[in-house]
Structure formats: structure tokens, C-alpha cells
Amino acid sequence: MIYLDNAATTFPKPPQVLRAMTGVMERFGANPGRGGHRLALQAGRVVEACREAAAALLGTSPERIIFTRCCTESLNLAILGFVRPGDEVVCSHGEHNAVMRPLARLVAEQSVAVKVLQPGEDGVLSAETLRQALTPRTRLVVLCHASNVTGVVQPMADLGAVCREKGVPLLVDAAQSAGVLEVSLDALNADMVAAPGHKGLLGPHGTGLLALREGIAPAPLMVGGTGSMSESILQPDILPDRYESGTLNLPGIAGLLAGISHLRRHHREIVQREHALNERLRRQLGQLPGVMLLGDEHAPRVAVTSIVPRQGDAGALGDALDRSGVAVRAGLHCAPAIHAWLGTLQSGAVRFSPGMYTTEEEVDGVCALVERLTRHS
Ligand SMILES: Cc1ncc(COP(=O)(O)O)c(C=O)c1O
């Protein structure tokens, strides 16, 4: 099988990730932060090492890194925990349902108003559009850093500077950019950054991160046992305990630590490789008469390319690729607003996302296959 669905989750993971996961489970699979025996302490040290590695990446102090199950959970915590009844939230056309659905719930249940900003023709949101949208009622701006449909990257530092200027906190959805682009709070002028552990950071499923700037304190989504201040029935305020009730995903976090460590050593070559593979893919797919390539040619982008067959539907093309041994993602990619903006809400699209283990031969073979499958359309 040729795996071109790395935007959903990276696969395969570096072998060190698998080894780290089985290693902790074989040697000290105790409960981190629960109890003072040496196995629990050893497990706790792995968790703290991963927290430190993530803190260095996201530019905050380790206790302001919150472990979650996925980017969706990080975004839910940031949005549902921060926005209050009657507030206004500003987001963009590029948001994933991981943002749109929590916002829709706030609209329905807490009279929150949501403004969805539209980009220029190149898919890039301008600082001026954002500036004009902000009002004294705006409690939060939520923006997707890199689109999971077109790959287009938003000028987040500039957009964040507008939020700073207006005193409105910015939450960045770094699902497609963490591990690829600079995603520290300072570099993006952000107050919260949500990231999956299982995509560009090369960790396993069931891992996600939320980085909080000092002074930003959403309400926790879940309360319960934290292994600290057990005498109190109230959720502790200390960080990260306030947000991390229940047993942590030790094997996942050990794998994420190995993924981030691998990335630190090989970041430049991985990113260059994925970019070159994606450009190779785009070049070839862009020449096929039977398909339409999505996303502006000149906008900065991550390694994600989507096409729409000129005849037939995206789902059928995705199925045909699967039958021929190619894994892609067809449909709306949980991002209906950008498909509405692209005019592809009815057709959907087929997304190709190469990864660090994809080869040039695989890319060329897949493009030749797409050509055959769409030739008569
Ligand atoms: C832009 C974007 N945001 C959020 C998510 C949700 O990430 P997760 O699957 O880790 O919950 C995704 C996943 O594909 C995404 O592409």
C-alpha cells in the first residue's frame, strides 16, 4: 500500500517511537504522578521529559503544556473553556470541525456570536480583514495555521500581531503545521496553540498538546483525580494538574517524546523532503486534463495537495485509488467552510499528503494512476 494520508496521521512512525512505547510498557508501565514508588517516579520522568520537549517547541514553560488525546481535545479545551456566554468569536474559512462544532455549540447554547472571515483570492487571510472584524466584544480569535485541504499557510505572525494590538487572545490550530513550521507562541503572536502529537510531531495516536501563554487560564473540560491535593474536593489550580485529570497516556507520551526527539535531529531534511515530494505531486497532477488542482499556485503551503476530478466524484476516485493500493482521503476533510469557499462542497476533493517515508517513485506511480483513472472524464 502507498500511504499518502499523512495529513490524517503520519504513518509509519519512526522505529524509535514504537520502541519507546513498548519499552516503557515492558519496564515501568506504572501510573505517572500517582504514588511515590520508583516505577511511578520513572514513568513520571518520561512524562516530564516530553512536557519539556513540547515546551521548547511551543515556547512556553513546561507546566503550561497540557497533554490531551488529540488536537480536537486541545481545541475544545481552549474554546469551551475560554469563551463565555454572550461573547463574540472570530475565526476563518479554513477552520476544521474541531473548531466549528465547539463554536456551533456555543452559538446554540450560550448565545455566542461567531464571525467567519473570508480570505483573498489566493486563500490567504489579510491582517486588514481581521482588524476590521474585531470589536470590543471579541473574546477570542481562532485561526487554522495551515489548511488540511489546500495546504495554504496563513501569515499567522501578522494576524497574531493584529490580535495583540487589539488585546484579543489568539488560539492557533497547528494541526497541519506543528513539526513543519515554527509554532511557538511568540513566533505566532499567539496565546494558545493546539497541536496533535500524532501528525507532524511523529507521535502515536491518542496524543495531543495545548500550550498556554502565562495569564491564559481556560476552565478545565474535565475534573477529577490529579494525584495532587487529594484532601480537597475542588480541582487544584496548580498547573498542569488543573487540566490533566485521570491517568495519562504513558505509552503515547513516551512515543511522542521519541517522535519530537527524532524531529529535532532531522527537522530540516524531513520538511525539505516532504515539500519536494508535494511539489512533484502538484506539478504532475496539475498537468492532468481530467482533474482540477485546489489551492493557489503561489501561496506558501505545507505538504498537502487536493484535486477534484472534472467528471465523476471524489469519493469514487478515492475508492478506485484504494483498490489500486493507494491510501488517500476523499470527501470534505471535516472542513466544510473551506470547501464552500472553494466551490467544492458538492464534489468534495481527493487529498494526497506525502510523508517522510514517501518515495519519488511512489509519487510518480500514483500520478500515472490518477491520469489513467481520470483519462476518459
Ligand atoms: C486543521 C485540523 N484541525 C484539527 C484537526 C483534528 O486533529 P485530531 O485528529 O488530532 O483531533 C485536524 C485533523 O486532521 C486538522 O487537519
XYZ file of N, CA and C in Angstrom, residues 5-173:
507
model
N -1.671 9.640 3.187
C -2.667 10.238 4.078
C -2.013 10.724 5.374
N -0.816 11.295 5.215
C -0.080 11.756 6.399
C -0.709 12.977 7.059
N -1.594 13.673 6.347
C -2.284 14.808 6.978
C -3.294 14.312 8.008
N -3.741 13.050 7.869
C -4.675 12.481 8.857
C -3.887 11.998 10.072
N -2.851 11.219 9.800
C -1.873 10.870 10.838
C -0.649 10.342 10.109
N 0.534 10.635 10.634
C 1.737 10.189 9.932
C 1.913 8.686 10.125
N 2.301 8.024 9.025
C 2.491 6.567 9.056
C 3.475 6.184 7.962
N 4.421 5.294 8.217
C 4.706 4.742 9.535
C 5.406 5.765 10.426
N 5.484 5.428 11.706
C 6.226 6.285 12.636
C 7.686 5.826 12.630
N 8.606 6.711 13.015
C 9.996 6.268 13.145
C 10.064 5.076 14.121
N 10.941 4.093 13.844
C 11.006 2.900 14.702
C 11.271 3.227 16.178
N 11.979 4.348 16.432
C 12.256 4.721 17.827
C 10.964 4.965 18.610
N 9.934 5.432 17.892
C 8.657 5.740 18.554
C 8.049 4.437 19.080
N 8.058 3.421 18.227
C 7.487 2.126 18.635
C 8.306 1.521 19.779
N 9.624 1.659 19.639
C 10.496 1.085 20.690
C 10.266 1.789 22.028
N 10.116 3.100 21.982
C 9.895 3.851 23.236
C 8.587 3.411 23.892
N 7.574 3.186 23.072
C 6.265 2.810 23.620
C 6.309 1.430 24.268
N 6.880 0.471 23.560
C 6.932 -0.881 24.150
C 7.913 -0.886 25.316
N 8.977 -0.079 25.215
C 9.992 -0.029 26.279
C 9.387 0.383 27.618
N 8.610 1.454 27.624
C 8.039 1.888 28.912
C 7.051 0.846 29.441
N 6.283 0.248 28.533
C 5.279 -0.710 28.995
C 5.929 -1.987 29.531
N 7.083 -2.328 28.979
C 7.770 -3.524 29.470
C 8.497 -3.268 30.786
N 9.061 -2.045 30.909
C 9.982 -1.836 32.028
C 9.367 -1.085 33.208
N 8.538 -0.079 32.942
C 7.962 0.646 34.095
C 6.595 1.235 33.747
N 5.679 0.347 33.353
C 4.342 0.801 32.972
C 3.446 1.126 34.163
N 3.975 1.863 35.113
C 3.184 2.269 36.289
C 2.429 3.562 35.960
N 1.723 4.096 36.967
C 0.898 5.276 36.717
C 1.686 6.552 37.043
N 2.027 7.365 36.024
C 2.845 8.562 36.292
C 2.083 9.562 37.169
N 2.758 10.093 38.183
C 2.112 11.084 39.048
C 1.213 10.477 40.108
N 1.129 9.154 40.156
C 0.283 8.504 41.168
C 1.195 7.621 42.018
N 1.439 8.046 43.238
C 2.239 7.215 44.133
C 3.706 7.588 44.080
N 4.415 7.204 45.162
C 5.807 7.602 45.283
C 6.776 6.467 45.022
N 6.300 5.311 44.557
C 7.253 4.210 44.330
C 8.066 4.471 43.075
N 9.172 3.735 42.964
C 10.129 4.136 41.933
C 9.630 3.912 40.503
N 8.707 2.962 40.313
C 8.197 2.760 38.949
C 7.313 3.935 38.529
N 6.490 4.413 39.471
C 5.640 5.583 39.168
C 6.525 6.810 38.908
N 7.617 6.919 39.681
C 8.506 8.078 39.503
C 9.208 8.009 38.152
N 9.611 6.785 37.770
C 10.274 6.613 36.471
C 9.305 6.983 35.335
N 8.068 6.509 35.456
C 7.050 6.837 34.449
C 6.830 8.360 34.416
N 6.794 8.959 35.592
C 6.598 10.410 35.699
C 7.728 11.182 35.018
N 8.948 10.631 35.100
C 10.074 11.336 34.470
C 9.935 11.358 32.944
N 9.391 10.299 32.379
C 9.179 10.277 30.919
C 8.152 11.345 30.537
N 7.082 11.422 31.324
C 6.045 12.421 31.048
C 6.654 13.825 31.123
N 7.450 14.068 32.153
C 8.015 15.416 32.310
C 9.032 15.722 31.217
N 9.789 14.698 30.765
C 10.746 14.927 29.674
C 10.002 15.314 28.400
N 8.866 14.672 28.150
C 8.082 15.003 26.956
C 7.493 16.411 27.098
N 7.054 16.726 28.311
C 6.490 18.062 28.544
C 7.557 19.125 28.264
N 8.785 18.853 28.696
C 9.862 19.825 28.452
C 10.161 19.959 26.963
N 10.181 18.821 26.260
C 10.456 18.869 24.814
C 9.356 19.652 24.100
N 8.106 19.418 24.501
C 6.977 20.128 23.873
C 7.027 21.614 24.226
N 7.441 21.923 25.460
C 7.514 23.326 25.889
C 8.555 24.084 25.060
N 9.667 23.413 24.760
C 10.701 24.065 23.955
C 10.170 24.347 22.549
N 9.391 23.416 22.028
C 8.838 23.550 20.679
C 7.762 24.638 20.605
N 6.932 24.701 21.642
C 5.777 25.603 21.605
C 6.044 26.912 22.345
N 7.226 27.020 22.935
C 7.641 28.303 23.504
C 6.889 28.716 24.749
N 6.716 27.785 25.673
C 6.128 28.163 26.956
C 6.821 27.347 28.043
N 6.432 27.560 29.302
C 7.084 26.786 30.358
C 6.424 25.406 30.430
N 7.167 24.371 30.869
C 6.639 23.000 30.828
C 5.277 22.846 31.502
N 5.043 23.545 32.613
C 3.746 23.331 33.291
C 2.583 23.930 32.500
N 2.890 24.718 31.465
C 1.833 25.294 30.619
C 1.606 24.468 29.353
N 2.183 23.267 29.333
C 1.894 22.295 28.269
C 0.900 21.294 28.836
N -0.240 21.171 28.172
C -1.285 20.253 28.637
C -1.346 19.067 27.675
N -1.273 17.859 28.215
C -1.428 16.667 27.378
C -2.909 16.382 27.172
N -3.255 16.109 25.909
C -4.635 15.756 25.561
C -4.600 14.494 24.702
N -5.774 14.086 24.216
C -5.852 12.880 23.377
C -5.579 13.171 21.911
N -5.799 14.418 21.498
C -5.696 14.769 20.074
C -5.855 16.282 19.961
N -5.672 16.789 18.756
C -5.797 18.235 18.560
C -7.237 18.696 18.822
N -8.204 17.831 18.488
C -9.616 18.177 18.724
C -9.854 18.462 20.205
N -9.304 17.622 21.065
C -9.497 17.839 22.505
C -8.820 19.145 22.936
N -7.637 19.405 22.403
C -6.937 20.652 22.760
C -7.774 21.858 22.366
N -8.357 21.806 21.148
C -9.163 22.936 20.662
C -10.442 23.080 21.483
N -11.070 21.959 21.826
C -12.280 22.001 22.665
C -11.990 22.628 24.015
N -10.871 22.214 24.616
C -10.499 22.770 25.918
C -10.295 24.278 25.805
N -9.567 24.690 24.781
C -9.259 26.112 24.624
C -10.522 26.930 24.352
N -11.401 26.401 23.499
C -12.584 27.184 23.094
C -13.667 27.133 24.177
N -14.067 25.906 24.546
C -15.178 25.786 25.506
C -14.771 26.300 26.884
N -13.476 26.204 27.188
C -13.010 26.647 28.499
C -12.785 28.150 28.589
N -12.694 28.806 27.432
C -12.299 30.219 27.461
C -13.437 31.184 27.133
N -14.312 30.753 26.211
C -15.374 31.663 25.746
C -16.526 31.661 26.750
N -17.114 32.829 26.990
C -18.210 32.943 27.967
C -19.519 33.301 27.268
N -20.643 33.072 27.943
C -21.929 33.380 27.307
C -21.974 34.813 26.794
N -22.513 34.972 25.580
C -22.675 36.315 25.015
C -21.437 36.875 24.340
N -20.298 36.162 24.412
C -19.071 36.644 23.761
C -19.187 36.541 22.248
N -18.182 37.167 21.601
C -18.066 37.046 20.147
C -16.728 36.353 19.856
N -16.741 35.466 18.871
C -15.508 34.765 18.463
C -15.310 34.991 16.975
N -14.063 35.230 16.587
C -13.743 35.414 15.173
C -12.894 34.235 14.726
N -13.271 33.623 13.587
C -12.459 32.530 13.037
C -12.390 32.714 11.529
N -11.815 31.745 10.834
C -11.646 31.913 9.385
C -12.369 30.812 8.621
N -12.385 30.981 7.303
C -12.973 29.998 6.379
C -12.247 28.650 6.475
N -11.046 28.658 7.027
C -10.205 27.452 6.975
C -10.400 26.509 8.147
N -11.335 26.831 9.044
C -11.407 26.010 10.266
C -11.959 24.613 10.034
N -11.386 23.698 10.783
C -11.788 22.281 10.829
C -13.023 22.191 11.729
N -13.761 21.098 11.617
C -14.914 20.911 12.514
C -14.496 20.810 13.987
N -13.226 20.541 14.228
C -12.727 20.531 15.609
C -12.849 21.918 16.238
N -12.960 22.946 15.385
C -13.200 24.324 15.845
C -14.664 24.701 15.616
N -15.173 24.374 14.427
C -16.524 24.831 14.060
C -17.608 24.223 14.951
N -17.440 22.955 15.329
C -18.504 22.329 16.122
C -18.541 22.829 17.568
N -17.411 22.986 18.241
C -17.483 23.627 19.565
C -18.067 25.038 19.471
N -17.700 25.769 18.409
C -18.253 27.124 18.254
C -19.762 27.055 18.018
N -20.203 26.094 17.192
C -21.642 25.965 16.923
C -22.391 25.644 18.214
N -21.769 24.849 19.065
C -22.422 24.540 20.346
C -22.555 25.809 21.197
N -21.507 26.631 21.191
C -21.570 27.874 21.973
C -22.628 28.829 21.417
N -22.771 28.843 20.100
C -23.795 29.690 19.472
C -25.173 29.223 19.930
N -25.379 27.895 19.882
C -26.700 27.350 20.207
C -27.025 27.455 21.695
N -26.017 27.229 22.535
C -26.315 27.091 23.966
C -25.956 28.307 24.804
N -25.076 29.173 24.285
C -24.622 30.276 25.138
C -24.680 31.638 24.451
N -25.497 31.729 23.409
C -25.679 32.997 22.683
C -24.364 33.645 22.265
N -23.415 32.811 21.904
C -22.137 33.346 21.415
C -22.307 33.691 19.941
N -21.670 34.808 19.507
C -21.724 35.189 18.090
C -20.400 34.789 17.437
N -20.474 34.206 16.252
C -19.248 33.778 15.553
C -19.173 34.475 14.204
N -18.002 35.085 13.928
C -17.780 35.684 12.602
C -16.775 34.815 11.875
N -17.124 34.393 10.664
C -16.205 33.574 9.856
C -15.620 34.468 8.768
N -14.318 34.719 8.823
C -13.689 35.631 7.861
C -13.358 34.914 6.560
N -13.444 35.646 5.463
C -13.118 35.084 4.155
C -11.765 35.622 3.685
N -10.980 34.792 2.997
C -9.644 35.208 2.569
C -9.687 35.931 1.226
N -8.510 36.347 0.755
C -8.403 36.872 -0.602
C -8.445 35.717 -1.597
N -8.310 36.046 -2.877
C -8.419 35.012 -3.923
C -7.376 33.912 -3.776
N -6.251 34.261 -3.171
C -5.180 33.261 -3.008
C -5.381 32.377 -1.776
N -6.492 32.579 -1.061
C -6.760 31.737 0.109
C -6.084 32.247 1.368
N -5.456 33.413 1.262
C -4.722 33.965 2.410
C -5.550 35.074 3.058
N -5.660 35.013 4.372
C -6.435 35.987 5.129
C -5.580 37.230 5.363
N -6.155 38.398 5.129
C -5.328 39.596 5.315
C -5.466 40.138 6.734
N -4.409 40.791 7.184
C -4.403 41.391 8.522
C -5.506 42.449 8.610
N -5.748 43.136 7.483
C -6.760 44.188 7.479
C -8.163 43.611 7.681
N -8.436 42.470 7.022
C -9.744 41.819 7.188
C -9.952 41.462 8.658
N -8.903 40.934 9.272
C -9.015 40.561 10.683
C -9.214 41.800 11.546
N -8.418 42.838 11.271
C -8.502 44.059 12.096
C -9.924 44.622 12.088
N -10.516 44.631 10.896
C -11.861 45.218 10.774
C -12.930 44.368 11.466
N -12.642 43.088 11.644
C -13.654 42.197 12.241
C -13.684 42.282 13.769
N -12.587 42.738 14.365
C -12.504 42.711 15.831
C -13.294 43.856 16.451
N -14.040 43.523 17.498
C -14.820 44.550 18.201
C -14.499 44.419 19.697
N -14.957 45.364 20.499
C -14.698 45.252 21.942
C -15.327 43.995 22.549
N -16.281 43.379 21.822
C -16.944 42.165 22.330
C -16.160 40.889 21.993
N -15.148 41.021 21.109
C -14.444 39.807 20.657
C -13.608 39.231 21.796
N -13.941 38.019 22.184
C -13.259 37.378 23.319
C -12.068 36.551 22.840
N -12.197 35.985 21.607
C -11.170 35.049 21.133
C -11.143 35.044 19.611
N -9.923 34.950 19.070
C -9.752 34.685 17.632
C -9.188 33.276 17.520
N -9.792 32.467 16.652
C -9.298 31.095 16.425
C -8.950 30.982 14.956
N -7.703 30.611 14.652
C -7.292 30.524 13.249
C -6.507 29.258 12.973
N -6.814 28.668 11.824
C -6.098 27.482 11.367
C -4.806 27.946 10.689
N -3.675 27.413 11.127
C -2.385 27.863 10.607
C -2.167 27.408 9.167
N -2.367 26.105 8.918
C -2.171 25.572 7.557
C -3.381 24.711 7.222
N -3.957 24.931 6.053
C -5.192 24.224 5.695
C -4.949 22.735 5.473
N -5.869 21.934 5.991
C -5.766 20.483 5.765
C -6.398 20.090 4.437
N -6.853 21.090 3.653
C -7.424 20.793 2.336
C -6.489 21.289 1.226
N -6.070 22.554 1.332
C -5.210 23.117 0.278
C -3.740 23.175 0.686
N -3.463 23.051 1.969
C -2.098 23.190 2.463
C -1.670 24.641 2.647
N -2.516 25.594 2.227
C -2.121 27.014 2.274
C -1.886 27.460 3.721
N -0.782 28.175 3.903
C -0.357 28.625 5.241
C -0.771 30.087 5.431
N -1.370 30.380 6.560
C -1.762 31.757 6.857
C -0.593 32.521 7.501
N -0.514 33.825 7.242
C 0.579 34.640 7.811
C 0.315 34.889 9.300
N 0.495 33.851 10.102
C -0.010 33.872 11.477
C 0.669 34.937 12.342
N 1.959 35.181 12.124
C 2.629 36.187 12.958
C 1.970 37.556 12.750
N 1.637 37.882 11.495
C 0.999 39.171 11.195
C -0.419 39.213 11.756
N -1.136 38.108 11.615
C -2.509 38.061 12.125
C -2.486 38.145 13.652
N -1.507 37.454 14.234
C -1.357 37.494 15.689
C -0.997 38.891 16.178
N -0.230 39.615 15.357
C 0.156 40.985 15.746
C -1.094 41.868 15.828
N -2.049 41.625 14.932
C -3.305 42.398 14.981
C -4.050 42.074 16.277
N -4.079 40.798 16.633
C -4.759 40.402 17.889
C -4.091 41.072 19.086
N -2.759 41.077 19.072
C -2.008 41.742 20.150
C -2.386 43.216 20.257
N -2.356 43.853 19.079
C -2.653 45.305 19.001
C -4.052 45.587 19.591
N -4.996 44.687 19.333
C -6.376 44.902 19.792
C -6.636 44.268 21.159
N -5.648 43.573 21.697
C -5.807 42.960 23.018
C -6.754 41.771 23.033
N -6.848 41.043 21.902
C -7.727 39.869 21.843
C -6.855 38.607 21.786
N -7.084 37.645 22.669
C -6.278 36.420 22.633
C -6.467 35.634 21.333
N -5.381 35.016 20.865
C -5.396 34.216 19.628
C -5.114 32.752 19.954
N -6.007 31.874 19.476
C -5.805 30.423 19.552
C -5.464 29.935 18.150
N -4.321 29.278 18.002
C -3.912 28.765 16.688
C -4.115 27.256 16.640
N -4.791 26.803 15.581
C -4.913 25.373 15.300
C -3.708 24.984 14.446
